[in-house]
XYZ file of C-alpha atoms in Angstrom:
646
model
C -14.815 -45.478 2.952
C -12.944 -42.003 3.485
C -10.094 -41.164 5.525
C -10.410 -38.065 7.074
C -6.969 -35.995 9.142
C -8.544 -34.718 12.327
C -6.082 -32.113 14.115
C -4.867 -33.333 17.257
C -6.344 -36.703 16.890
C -4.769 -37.960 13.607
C -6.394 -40.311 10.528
C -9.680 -41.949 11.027
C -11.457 -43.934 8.516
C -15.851 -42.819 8.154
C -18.561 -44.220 6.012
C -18.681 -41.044 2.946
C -21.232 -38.968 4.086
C -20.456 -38.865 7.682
C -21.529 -36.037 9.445
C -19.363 -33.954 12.039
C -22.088 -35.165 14.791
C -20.889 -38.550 13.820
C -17.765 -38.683 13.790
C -17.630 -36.935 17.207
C -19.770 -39.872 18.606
C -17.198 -42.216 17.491
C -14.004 -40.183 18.452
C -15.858 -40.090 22.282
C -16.704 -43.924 22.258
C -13.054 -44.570 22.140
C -12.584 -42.083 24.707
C -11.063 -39.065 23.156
C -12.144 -35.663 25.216
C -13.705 -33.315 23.082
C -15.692 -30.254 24.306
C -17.158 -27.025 23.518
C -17.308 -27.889 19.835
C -19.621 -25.828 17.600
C -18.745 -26.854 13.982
C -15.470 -27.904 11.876
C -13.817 -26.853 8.887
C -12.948 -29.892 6.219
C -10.600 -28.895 3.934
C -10.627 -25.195 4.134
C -14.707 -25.065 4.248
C -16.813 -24.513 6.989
C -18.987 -27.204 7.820
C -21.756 -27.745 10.718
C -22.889 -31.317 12.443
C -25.146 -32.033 9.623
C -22.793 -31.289 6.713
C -22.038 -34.715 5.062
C -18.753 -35.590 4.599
C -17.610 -37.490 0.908
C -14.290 -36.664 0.153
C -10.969 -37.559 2.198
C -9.181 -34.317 3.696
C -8.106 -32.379 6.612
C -10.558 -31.744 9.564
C -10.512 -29.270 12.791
C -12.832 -28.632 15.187
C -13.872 -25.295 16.113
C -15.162 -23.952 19.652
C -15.734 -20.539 20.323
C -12.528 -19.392 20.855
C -12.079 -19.934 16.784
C -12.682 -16.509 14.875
C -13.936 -19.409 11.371
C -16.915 -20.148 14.726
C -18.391 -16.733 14.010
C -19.512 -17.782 10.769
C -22.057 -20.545 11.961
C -23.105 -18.092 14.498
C -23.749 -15.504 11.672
C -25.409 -17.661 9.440
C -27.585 -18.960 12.082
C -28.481 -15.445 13.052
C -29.536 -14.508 9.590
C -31.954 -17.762 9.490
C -33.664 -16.485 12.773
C -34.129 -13.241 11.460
C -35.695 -14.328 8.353
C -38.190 -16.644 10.765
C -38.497 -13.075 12.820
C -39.769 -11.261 9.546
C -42.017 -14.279 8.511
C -43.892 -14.620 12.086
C -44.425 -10.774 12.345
C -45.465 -9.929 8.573
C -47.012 -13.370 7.098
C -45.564 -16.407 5.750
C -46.403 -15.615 2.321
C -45.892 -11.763 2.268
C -42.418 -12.415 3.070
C -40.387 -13.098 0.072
C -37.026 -14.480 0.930
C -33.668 -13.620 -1.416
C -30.422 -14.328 -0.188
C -29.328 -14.275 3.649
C -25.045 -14.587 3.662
C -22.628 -14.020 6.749
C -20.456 -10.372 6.389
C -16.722 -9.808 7.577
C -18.512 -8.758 11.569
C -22.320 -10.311 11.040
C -24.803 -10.830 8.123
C -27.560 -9.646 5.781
C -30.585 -11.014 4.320
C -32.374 -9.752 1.174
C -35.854 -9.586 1.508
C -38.821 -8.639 -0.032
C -42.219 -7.850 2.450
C -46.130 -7.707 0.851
C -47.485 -4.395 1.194
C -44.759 -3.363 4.220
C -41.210 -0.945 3.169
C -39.381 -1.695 6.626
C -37.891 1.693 8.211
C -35.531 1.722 11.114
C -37.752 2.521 13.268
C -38.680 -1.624 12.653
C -35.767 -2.786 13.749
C -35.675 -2.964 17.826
C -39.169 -4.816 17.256
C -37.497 -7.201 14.623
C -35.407 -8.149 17.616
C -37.145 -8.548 19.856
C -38.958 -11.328 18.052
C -35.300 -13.083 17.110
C -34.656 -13.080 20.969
C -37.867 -14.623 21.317
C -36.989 -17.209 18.964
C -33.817 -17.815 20.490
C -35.076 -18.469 23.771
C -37.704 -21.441 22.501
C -34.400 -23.528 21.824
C -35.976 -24.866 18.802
C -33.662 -27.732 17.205
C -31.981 -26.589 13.397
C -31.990 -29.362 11.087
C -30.694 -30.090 7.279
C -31.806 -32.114 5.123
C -31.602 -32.708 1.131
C -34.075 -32.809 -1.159
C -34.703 -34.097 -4.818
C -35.111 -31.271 -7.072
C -38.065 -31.200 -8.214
C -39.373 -31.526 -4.703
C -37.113 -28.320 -3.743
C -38.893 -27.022 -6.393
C -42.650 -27.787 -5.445
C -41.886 -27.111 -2.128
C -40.720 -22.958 -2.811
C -42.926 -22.741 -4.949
C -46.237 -23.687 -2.530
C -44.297 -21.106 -0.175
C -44.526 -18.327 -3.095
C -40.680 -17.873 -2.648
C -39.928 -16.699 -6.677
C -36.420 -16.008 -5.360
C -35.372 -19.664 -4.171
C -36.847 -20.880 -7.061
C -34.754 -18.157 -9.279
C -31.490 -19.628 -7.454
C -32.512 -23.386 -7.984
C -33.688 -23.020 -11.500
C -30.330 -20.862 -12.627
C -27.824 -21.270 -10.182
C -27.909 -24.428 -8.712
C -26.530 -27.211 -11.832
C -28.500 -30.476 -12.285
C -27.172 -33.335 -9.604
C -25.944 -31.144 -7.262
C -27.470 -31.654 -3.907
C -30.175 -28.704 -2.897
C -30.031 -28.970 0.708
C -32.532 -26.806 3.097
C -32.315 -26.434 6.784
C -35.707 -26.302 9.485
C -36.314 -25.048 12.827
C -39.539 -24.523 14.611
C -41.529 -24.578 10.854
C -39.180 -22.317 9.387
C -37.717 -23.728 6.067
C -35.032 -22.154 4.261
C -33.189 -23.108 1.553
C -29.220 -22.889 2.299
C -25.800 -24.779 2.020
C -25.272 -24.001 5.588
C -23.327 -24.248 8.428
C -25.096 -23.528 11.442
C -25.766 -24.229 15.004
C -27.903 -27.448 16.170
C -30.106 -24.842 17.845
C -31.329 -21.300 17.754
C -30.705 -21.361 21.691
C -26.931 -21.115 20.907
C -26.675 -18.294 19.244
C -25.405 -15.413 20.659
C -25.641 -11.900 20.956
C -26.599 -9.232 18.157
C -27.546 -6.642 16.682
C -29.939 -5.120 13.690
C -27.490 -2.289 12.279
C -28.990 -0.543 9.309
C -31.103 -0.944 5.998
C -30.284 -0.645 2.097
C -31.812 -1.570 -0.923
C -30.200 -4.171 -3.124
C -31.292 -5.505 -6.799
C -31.952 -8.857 -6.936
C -28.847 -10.666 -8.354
C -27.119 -7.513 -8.185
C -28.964 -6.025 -11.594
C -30.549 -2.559 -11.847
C -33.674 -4.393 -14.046
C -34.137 -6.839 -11.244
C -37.010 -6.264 -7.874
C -35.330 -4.113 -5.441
C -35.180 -5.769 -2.218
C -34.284 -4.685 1.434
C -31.194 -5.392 3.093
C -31.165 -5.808 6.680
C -28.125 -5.841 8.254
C -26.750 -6.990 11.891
C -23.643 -7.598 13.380
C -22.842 -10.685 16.014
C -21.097 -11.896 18.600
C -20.563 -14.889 21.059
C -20.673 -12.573 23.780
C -21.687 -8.964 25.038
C -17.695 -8.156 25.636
C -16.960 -8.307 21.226
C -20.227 -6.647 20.815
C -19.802 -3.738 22.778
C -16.468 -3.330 21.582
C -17.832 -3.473 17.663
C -20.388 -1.116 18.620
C -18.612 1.556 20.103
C -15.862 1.167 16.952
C -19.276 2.307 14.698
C -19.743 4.925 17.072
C -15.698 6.248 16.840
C -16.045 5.395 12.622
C -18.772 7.862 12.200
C -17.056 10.387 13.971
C -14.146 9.601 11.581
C -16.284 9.320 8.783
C -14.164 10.847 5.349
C -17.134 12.326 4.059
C -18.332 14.196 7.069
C -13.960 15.553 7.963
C -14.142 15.969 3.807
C -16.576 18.524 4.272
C -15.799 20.483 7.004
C -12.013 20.367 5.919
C -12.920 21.425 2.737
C -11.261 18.926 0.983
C -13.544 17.834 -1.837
C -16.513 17.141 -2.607
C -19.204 15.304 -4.661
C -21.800 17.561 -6.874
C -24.530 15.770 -8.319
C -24.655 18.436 -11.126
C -20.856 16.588 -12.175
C -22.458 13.409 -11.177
C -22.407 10.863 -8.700
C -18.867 9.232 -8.114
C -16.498 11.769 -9.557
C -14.763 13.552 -6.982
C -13.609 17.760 -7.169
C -10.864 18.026 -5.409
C -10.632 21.280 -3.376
C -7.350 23.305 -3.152
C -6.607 21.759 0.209
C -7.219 18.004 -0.930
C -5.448 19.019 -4.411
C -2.260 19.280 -1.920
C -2.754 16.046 0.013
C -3.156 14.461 -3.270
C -0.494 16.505 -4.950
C 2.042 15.511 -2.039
C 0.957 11.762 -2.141
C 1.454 11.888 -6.061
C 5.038 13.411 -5.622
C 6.720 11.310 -3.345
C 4.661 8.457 -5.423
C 6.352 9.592 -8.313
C 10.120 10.255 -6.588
C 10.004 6.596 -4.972
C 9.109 4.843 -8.191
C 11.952 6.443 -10.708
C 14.724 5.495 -7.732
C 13.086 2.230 -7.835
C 14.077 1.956 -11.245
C 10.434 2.452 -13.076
C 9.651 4.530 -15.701
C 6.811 7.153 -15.740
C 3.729 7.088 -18.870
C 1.193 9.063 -19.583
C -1.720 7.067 -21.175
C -4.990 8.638 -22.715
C -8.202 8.371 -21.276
C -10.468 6.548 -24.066
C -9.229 3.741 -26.387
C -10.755 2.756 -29.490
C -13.548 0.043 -29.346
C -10.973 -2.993 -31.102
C -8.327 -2.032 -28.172
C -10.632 -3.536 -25.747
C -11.829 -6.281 -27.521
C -8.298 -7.167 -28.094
C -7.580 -7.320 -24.000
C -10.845 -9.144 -23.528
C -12.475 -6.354 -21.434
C -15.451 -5.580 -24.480
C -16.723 -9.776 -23.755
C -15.996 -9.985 -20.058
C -15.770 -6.383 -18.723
C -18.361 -4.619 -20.469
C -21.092 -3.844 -17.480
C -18.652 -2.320 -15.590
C -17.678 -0.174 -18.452
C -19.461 3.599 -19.324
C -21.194 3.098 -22.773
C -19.264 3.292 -26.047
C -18.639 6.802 -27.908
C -19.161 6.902 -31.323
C -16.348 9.264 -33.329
C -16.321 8.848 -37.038
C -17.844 5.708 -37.656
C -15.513 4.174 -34.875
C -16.404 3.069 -31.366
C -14.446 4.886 -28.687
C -14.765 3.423 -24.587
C -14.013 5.863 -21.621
C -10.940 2.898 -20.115
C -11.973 1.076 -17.034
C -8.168 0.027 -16.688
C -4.739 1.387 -17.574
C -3.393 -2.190 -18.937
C -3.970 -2.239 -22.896
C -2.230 1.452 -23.282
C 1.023 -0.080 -21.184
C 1.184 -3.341 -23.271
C 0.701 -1.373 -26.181
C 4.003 0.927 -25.257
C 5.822 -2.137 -24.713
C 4.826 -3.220 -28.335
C 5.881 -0.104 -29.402
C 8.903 -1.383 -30.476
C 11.386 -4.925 -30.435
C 12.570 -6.001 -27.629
C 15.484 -7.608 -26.475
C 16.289 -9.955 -23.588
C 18.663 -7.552 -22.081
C 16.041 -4.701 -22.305
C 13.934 -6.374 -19.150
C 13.148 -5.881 -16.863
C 10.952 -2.910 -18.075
C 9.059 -1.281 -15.474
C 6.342 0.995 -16.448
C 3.971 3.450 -13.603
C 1.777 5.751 -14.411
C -1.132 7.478 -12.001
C -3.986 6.380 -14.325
C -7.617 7.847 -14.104
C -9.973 5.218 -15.026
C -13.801 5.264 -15.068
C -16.104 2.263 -14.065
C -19.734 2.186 -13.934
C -20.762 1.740 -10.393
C -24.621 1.787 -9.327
C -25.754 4.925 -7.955
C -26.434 2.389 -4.797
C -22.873 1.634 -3.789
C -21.247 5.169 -4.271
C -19.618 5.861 -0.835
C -17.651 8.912 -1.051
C -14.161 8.678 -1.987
C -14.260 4.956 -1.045
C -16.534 3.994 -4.313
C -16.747 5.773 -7.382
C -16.958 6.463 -10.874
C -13.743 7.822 -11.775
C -10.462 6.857 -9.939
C -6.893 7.455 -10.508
C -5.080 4.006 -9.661
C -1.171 3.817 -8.828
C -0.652 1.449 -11.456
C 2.605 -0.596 -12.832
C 3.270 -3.396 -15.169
C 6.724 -5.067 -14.978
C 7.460 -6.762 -17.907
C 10.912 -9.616 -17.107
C 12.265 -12.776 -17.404
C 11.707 -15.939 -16.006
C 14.810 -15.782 -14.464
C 14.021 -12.534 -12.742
C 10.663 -12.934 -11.604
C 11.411 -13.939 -8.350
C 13.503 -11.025 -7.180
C 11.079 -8.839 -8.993
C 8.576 -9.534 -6.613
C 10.464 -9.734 -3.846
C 11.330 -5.856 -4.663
C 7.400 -5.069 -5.444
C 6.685 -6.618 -2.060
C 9.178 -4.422 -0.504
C 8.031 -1.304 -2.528
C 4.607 -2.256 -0.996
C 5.395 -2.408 2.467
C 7.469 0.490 2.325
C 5.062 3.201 0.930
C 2.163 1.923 3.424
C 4.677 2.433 6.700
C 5.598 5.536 5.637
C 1.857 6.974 5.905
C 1.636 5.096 9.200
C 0.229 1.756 8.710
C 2.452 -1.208 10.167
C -0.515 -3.889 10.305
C -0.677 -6.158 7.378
C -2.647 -9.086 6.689
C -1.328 -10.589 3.576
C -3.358 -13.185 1.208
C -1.515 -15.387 -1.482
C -4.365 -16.647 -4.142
C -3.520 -19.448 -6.061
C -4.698 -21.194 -9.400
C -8.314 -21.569 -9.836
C -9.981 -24.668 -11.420
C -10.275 -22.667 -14.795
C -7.496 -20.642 -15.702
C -4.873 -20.047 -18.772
C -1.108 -20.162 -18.975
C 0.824 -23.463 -18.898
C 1.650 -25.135 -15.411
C 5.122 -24.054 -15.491
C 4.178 -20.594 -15.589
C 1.646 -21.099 -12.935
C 4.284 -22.787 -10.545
C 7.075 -20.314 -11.107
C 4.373 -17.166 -10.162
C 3.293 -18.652 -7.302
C 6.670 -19.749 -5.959
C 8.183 -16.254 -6.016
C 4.833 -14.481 -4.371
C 5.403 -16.846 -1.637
C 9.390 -16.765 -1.666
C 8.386 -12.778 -1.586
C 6.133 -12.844 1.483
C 8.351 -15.379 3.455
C 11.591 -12.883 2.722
C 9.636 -9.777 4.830
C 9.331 -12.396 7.027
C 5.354 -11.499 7.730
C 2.827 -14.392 8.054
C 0.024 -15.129 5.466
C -2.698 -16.941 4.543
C -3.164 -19.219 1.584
C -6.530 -18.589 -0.846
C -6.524 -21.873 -2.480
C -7.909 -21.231 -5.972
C -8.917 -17.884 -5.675
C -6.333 -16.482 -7.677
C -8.143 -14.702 -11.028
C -8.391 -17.295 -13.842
C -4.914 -14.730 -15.514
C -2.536 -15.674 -12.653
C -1.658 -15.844 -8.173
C -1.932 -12.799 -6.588
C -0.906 -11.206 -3.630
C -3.336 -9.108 -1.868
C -2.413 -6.742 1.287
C -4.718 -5.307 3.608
C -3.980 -2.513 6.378
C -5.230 -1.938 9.920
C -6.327 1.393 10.262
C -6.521 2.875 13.709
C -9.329 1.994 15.078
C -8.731 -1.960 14.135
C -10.491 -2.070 10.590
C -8.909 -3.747 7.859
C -8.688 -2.072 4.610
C -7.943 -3.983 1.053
C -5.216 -1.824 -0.308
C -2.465 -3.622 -2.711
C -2.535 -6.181 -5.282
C 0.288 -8.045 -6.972
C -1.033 -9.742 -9.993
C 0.334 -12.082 -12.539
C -1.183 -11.954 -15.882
C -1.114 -14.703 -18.463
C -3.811 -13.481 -20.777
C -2.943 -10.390 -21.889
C 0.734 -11.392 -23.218
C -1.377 -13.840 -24.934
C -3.781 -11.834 -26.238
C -1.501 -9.250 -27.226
C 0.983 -11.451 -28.801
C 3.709 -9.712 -26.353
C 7.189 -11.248 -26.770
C 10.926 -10.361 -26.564
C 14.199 -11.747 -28.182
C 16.300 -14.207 -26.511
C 19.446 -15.319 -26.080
C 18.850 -18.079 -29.214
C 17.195 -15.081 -31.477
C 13.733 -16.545 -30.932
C 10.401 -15.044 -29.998
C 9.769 -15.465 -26.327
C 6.655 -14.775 -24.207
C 7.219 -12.426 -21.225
C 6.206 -12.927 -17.670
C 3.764 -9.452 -17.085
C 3.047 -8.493 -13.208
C 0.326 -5.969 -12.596
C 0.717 -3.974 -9.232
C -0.977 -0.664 -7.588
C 0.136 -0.025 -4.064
C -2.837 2.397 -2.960
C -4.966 0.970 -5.490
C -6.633 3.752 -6.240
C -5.525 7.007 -4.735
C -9.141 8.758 -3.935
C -9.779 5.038 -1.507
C -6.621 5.651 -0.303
C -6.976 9.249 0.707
C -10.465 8.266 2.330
C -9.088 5.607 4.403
C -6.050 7.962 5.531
C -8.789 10.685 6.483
C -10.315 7.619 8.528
C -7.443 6.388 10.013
C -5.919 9.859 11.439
C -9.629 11.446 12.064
C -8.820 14.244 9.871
C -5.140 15.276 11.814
C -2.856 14.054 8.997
C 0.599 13.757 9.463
C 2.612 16.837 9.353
C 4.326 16.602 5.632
C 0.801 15.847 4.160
C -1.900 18.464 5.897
C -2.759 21.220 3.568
C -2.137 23.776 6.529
C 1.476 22.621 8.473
C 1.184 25.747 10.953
C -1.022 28.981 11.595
C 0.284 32.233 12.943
C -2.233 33.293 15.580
C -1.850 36.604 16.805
C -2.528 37.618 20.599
C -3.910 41.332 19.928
C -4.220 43.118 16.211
C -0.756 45.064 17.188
C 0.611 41.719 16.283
C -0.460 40.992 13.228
C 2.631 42.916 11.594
C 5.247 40.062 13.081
C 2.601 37.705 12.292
C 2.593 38.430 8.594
C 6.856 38.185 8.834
C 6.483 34.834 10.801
C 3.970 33.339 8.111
C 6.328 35.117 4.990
C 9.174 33.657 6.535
C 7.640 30.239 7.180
C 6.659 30.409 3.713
C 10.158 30.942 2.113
C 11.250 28.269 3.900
C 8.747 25.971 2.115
C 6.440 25.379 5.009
C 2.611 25.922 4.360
C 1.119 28.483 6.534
C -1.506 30.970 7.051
C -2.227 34.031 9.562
C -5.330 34.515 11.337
C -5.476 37.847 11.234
C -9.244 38.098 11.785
C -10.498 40.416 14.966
C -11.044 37.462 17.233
C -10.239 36.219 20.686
C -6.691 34.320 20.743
C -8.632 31.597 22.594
C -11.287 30.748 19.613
C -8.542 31.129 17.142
C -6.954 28.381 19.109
C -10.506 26.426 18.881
C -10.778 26.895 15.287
C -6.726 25.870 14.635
C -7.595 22.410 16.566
C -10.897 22.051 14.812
C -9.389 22.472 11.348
C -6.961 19.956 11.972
C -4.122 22.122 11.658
C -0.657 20.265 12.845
C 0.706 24.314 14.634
C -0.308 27.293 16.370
C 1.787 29.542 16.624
C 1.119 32.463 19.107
C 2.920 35.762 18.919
C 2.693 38.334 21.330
C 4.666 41.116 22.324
C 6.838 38.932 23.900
C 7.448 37.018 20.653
C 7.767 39.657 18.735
C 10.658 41.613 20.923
C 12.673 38.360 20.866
C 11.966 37.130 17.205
C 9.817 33.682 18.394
C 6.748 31.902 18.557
C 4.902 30.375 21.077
C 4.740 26.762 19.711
C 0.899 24.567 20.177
C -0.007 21.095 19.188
C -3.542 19.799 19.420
C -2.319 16.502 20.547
C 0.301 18.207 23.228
C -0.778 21.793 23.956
C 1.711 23.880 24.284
C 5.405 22.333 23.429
C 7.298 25.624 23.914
C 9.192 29.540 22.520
C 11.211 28.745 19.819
C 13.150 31.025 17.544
C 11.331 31.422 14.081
C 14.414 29.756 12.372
C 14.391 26.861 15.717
C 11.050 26.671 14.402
C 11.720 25.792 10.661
C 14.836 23.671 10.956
C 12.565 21.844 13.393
C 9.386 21.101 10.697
C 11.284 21.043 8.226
C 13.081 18.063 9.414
C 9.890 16.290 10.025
C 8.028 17.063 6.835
C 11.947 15.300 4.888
C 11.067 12.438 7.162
C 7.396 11.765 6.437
C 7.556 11.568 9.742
C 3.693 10.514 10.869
C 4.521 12.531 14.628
C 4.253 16.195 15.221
């Protein structure tokens, strides 16, 4: 027997390998009122009405109204799609790879006989998944022995199944598939007792994807959809694509002239333009400015490392894909550096320390270079080469916790300042395989979660999916049209002290092994540029736009005071520009607001007899005559803010 903790009901005891169907049959013989329910989740895991039950633990119910619901909807959608593709092309010409639920729908991977799917494929793919929807037909799981699950996939000519039973699947685990109107699949589940319930949906987009993720592999399709329990969500997620394209950091990169991408440099490694070397320069600045009143101290590190540098940190064994291929410099291997961590350990080993030397806090805005499939390059939002806002602090035990309670802070912080108050906040704990003694373990996560509790913000706990080094804290941001963007990362590491034989005096004259915390607020500034681009749809706040005003002159007579305005402005340390070109005031006005510039500032004669300027906003129109120096104490104020309003 198992005892199972059902919320709202309390501790049952259930036969081990009860099924959620089951034990809501029993819960309604002794007349408890449950409705509406769709699936459960048992211990932190999703689980339908066919997944058995063996272990005791903690179960809910889920309706609907549960966001963790979507998944079974999801995964049931991505099953019915796969049956779509094998009624309309052929049972055997379809070769099925792997079909998992995304953060707003799901994919499938799939291989098609003779047939490249194009877009134009799509509304017709749909139309059969509505049609399979509407037969009602009953979804079913059962397990099978291996070797059946192999014959079985292999009869069906599905080489990828067998791929993921033969090498990722271990010996005695259960291989479970799941079967609705002849449609077989294997799958760990959850989903729905019926295609009937699924909801509503859409086919988004195609990519191609290598099998397993590995350039030498088949390239598959990727299909992907979104869904919904209802038209409201879906509608709502549709028309957010519609305002994300618009706002699209690639497409406002470009006709912003901010930077750009040349495939003669090479895919992933960003120019940055004059303007973007400004938004970058002023994000890099006040970067720089917070972190030495924080206490840190700046480094520069190189940008290779010999080959024994990295086989020292571990990165040459575990880290070597991502890496760009070794350089060979007299008879030594060289690597490009995918991270900044070996060069800062190696400064702290540059010489004793002490106990009263920690903390030591060291920063630096690190390029680092990763190899990334040509596939997944997106802009400034995956690339090649990256700078990342990286720190290590190096302390105590006895100051770890108010260490991270001021990185947490630090965090925070910098993201409000460029207009992001949303946070969701993740706390990853020790994984089943990891290093470092318990002790160690327990202290790190203790003071991440002392840290999140003190900004008094809610979280939620990753149980195990810290890195097998150390907990975590991971922060995401809610841009503004409601996405959420992975952004900082507080890391404990317990390898590379190790590793690196990193220690400091005590107190008793003995060697001791320091705590090491990696951080990066932005993570990597080029993401973090992209998603700012996103979030303000180009209009940036005041202190970071490349252009803070333009002089726009009514008539060529004017351009004289313009030039004095702008010079003036300029002196004053604001950036601005005339528009002295032979053009209607109203199109200069057009082309202002369509270069995303913050102010317009009209002169006329009017402004020029009385020394002012005839103050416009895109956002506000016009805001009123100021006096040039009005004017400046005005902006000037703003930009010493950060202030994110014009």
């Amino acid at each position: 027997m198992i005892k199972i903790n059902i919320n709202r009901f309390g501790e049952f005891e259930f036969d081990e390998g009860v099924t959620l169907k089951e034990i809501i049959s029993e819960l309604k013989k002794d007349g408890k009122k449950i409705k509406d329910v769709v699936g459960g989740k048992f211990n932190g895991e999703i689980i339908d009405f066919h997944t058995p039950i063996r272990t005791d633990g903690e179960l809910k119910f889920l309706t609907k109204k549960d966001p963790e619901s979507l998944e079974i909807l999801r995964h049931s959608l991505a099953h019915i799609m796969a049956q779509a593709l094998k009624e309309m092309y052929g049972d055997s010409k379809v070769h099925l790879g792997i079909g998992p639920t995304t953060e707003h729908g799901f994919y499938y991977d799939v291989e098609i006989d003779g047939k490249r799917l194009t877009d134009e494929d799509l509304p017709e793919i749909e139309d059969k998944m509505r049609e399979i929807i509407q037969r009602n037909c009953e979804i079913t799981r059962s397990e099978l022995p291996r070797e059946e699950a192999l014959k079985l996939f292999e009869n069906k000519r599905e080489i990828y199944k067998l791929d993921i039973i033969k090498n990722q699947i271990p010996e005695g685990e259960p291989i479970s598939v799941y079967q609705q109107c002849g449609f077989i699949d294997l799958c760990r589940g959850p989903h729905l007792t019926s295609t009937g319930e699924a909801g509503v949906f859409k086919l988004i987009s195609l990519a191609g994807a290598y099998w397993r993720g590995k350039e030498g592999n088949p390239m598959l399709q990727r299909i992907y959809g979104v869904a919904f329990w209802n038209e409201k969500d879906l509608k709502k997620y549709m028309n957010m694509l519609e305002e994300a394209k618009k706002r699209d950091h690639r497409k406002i990169g470009k006709e912003l002239e901010l930077f750009i991408i040349d495939e003669d440099v090479g895919g992933g490694l960003a120019l940055w333009l004059p303007k973007g070397a400004v938004i970058r320069n002023e994000i890099e600045t006040a970067w720089k400015e917070e972190h030495i009143k924080r206490g840190y101290q700046l480094v520069y590190t190189p940008h290779v490392g010999k080959e024994q540098l990295w086989k020292t940190s571990g990165h040459v064994d575990f880290y070597r894909e991502n890496m760009f291929p070794e350089m060979m410099i007299e008879e030594e291997g060289y690597f490009v550096k995918p991270m900044n961590c070996p060069f800062h350990v190696e400064i702290y080993k540059s010489k004793q320390r002490s106990y009263k030397d920690l903390p030591i806090r060291l920063a630096e805005l690190g390029t680092v270079y990763r190899y990334e499939r040509s596939g997944v390059l997106h802009g400034l939002m995956r690339v090649r080469g990256f700078t990342q806002d990286d720190a290590h602090i190096i302390c105590r035990e006895d100051q770890v916790e108010k260490e991270i309670e001021d990185v947490l802070h630090l965090v925070l912080d910098t993201l409000k300042t460029y207009g992001f108050n949303e946070f969701q906040i993740f706390l990853s704990t020790r994984p089943e395989k990891s290093v470092g003694d318990d002790r160690m373990w327990e202290v790190a996560t203790d003071s991440l979660r002392k840290a999140i509790e003190s900004v008094g913000l809610s979280y939620e706990i990753d149980e195990g999916g810290g890195a097998f080094y150390g907990p975590k804290i991971d922060v995401k941001i809610k841009d503004a049209i409601g996405r959420m963007w992975q952004c900082s990362t507080i890391q404990f590491d317990f390898n590379l002290p190790e590793r690196f034989d990193m220690y400091y005096i005590g107190e008793d004259n003995k060697k001791h092994r320091p705590y090491m915390v990696h951080r990066a607020i932005f993570g990597s500034i080029e993401r973090f540029i992209g998603v700012l681009i996103e979030h303000y749809a180009g209009l940036l706040p005041l202190w970071l736009s490349p252009v803070q005003a333009v002089v726009i002159p009514v008539a060529d007579t004017h351009n004289q005071y313009g030039g004095e305005v702008v010079q003036k402005l300029k002196n004053a340390g604001i950036r601005a520009e005339l528009d002295d070109r032979s053009e209607r005031m109203n199109k200069k006005i057009r082309d202002a607001e369509l270069k995303k510039i913050p102010y317009m500032l009209i002169v006329g004669d009017k402004e020029w007899q009385t020394g002012t300027v005839s103050v416009r906003t895109k956002k506000k129109g016009n805001v009123g005559v100021f006096t040039v120096d009005e004017f400046i104490e005005k902006t000037k104020d703003l930009i010493e803010k950060k202030s994110t309003e014009i």
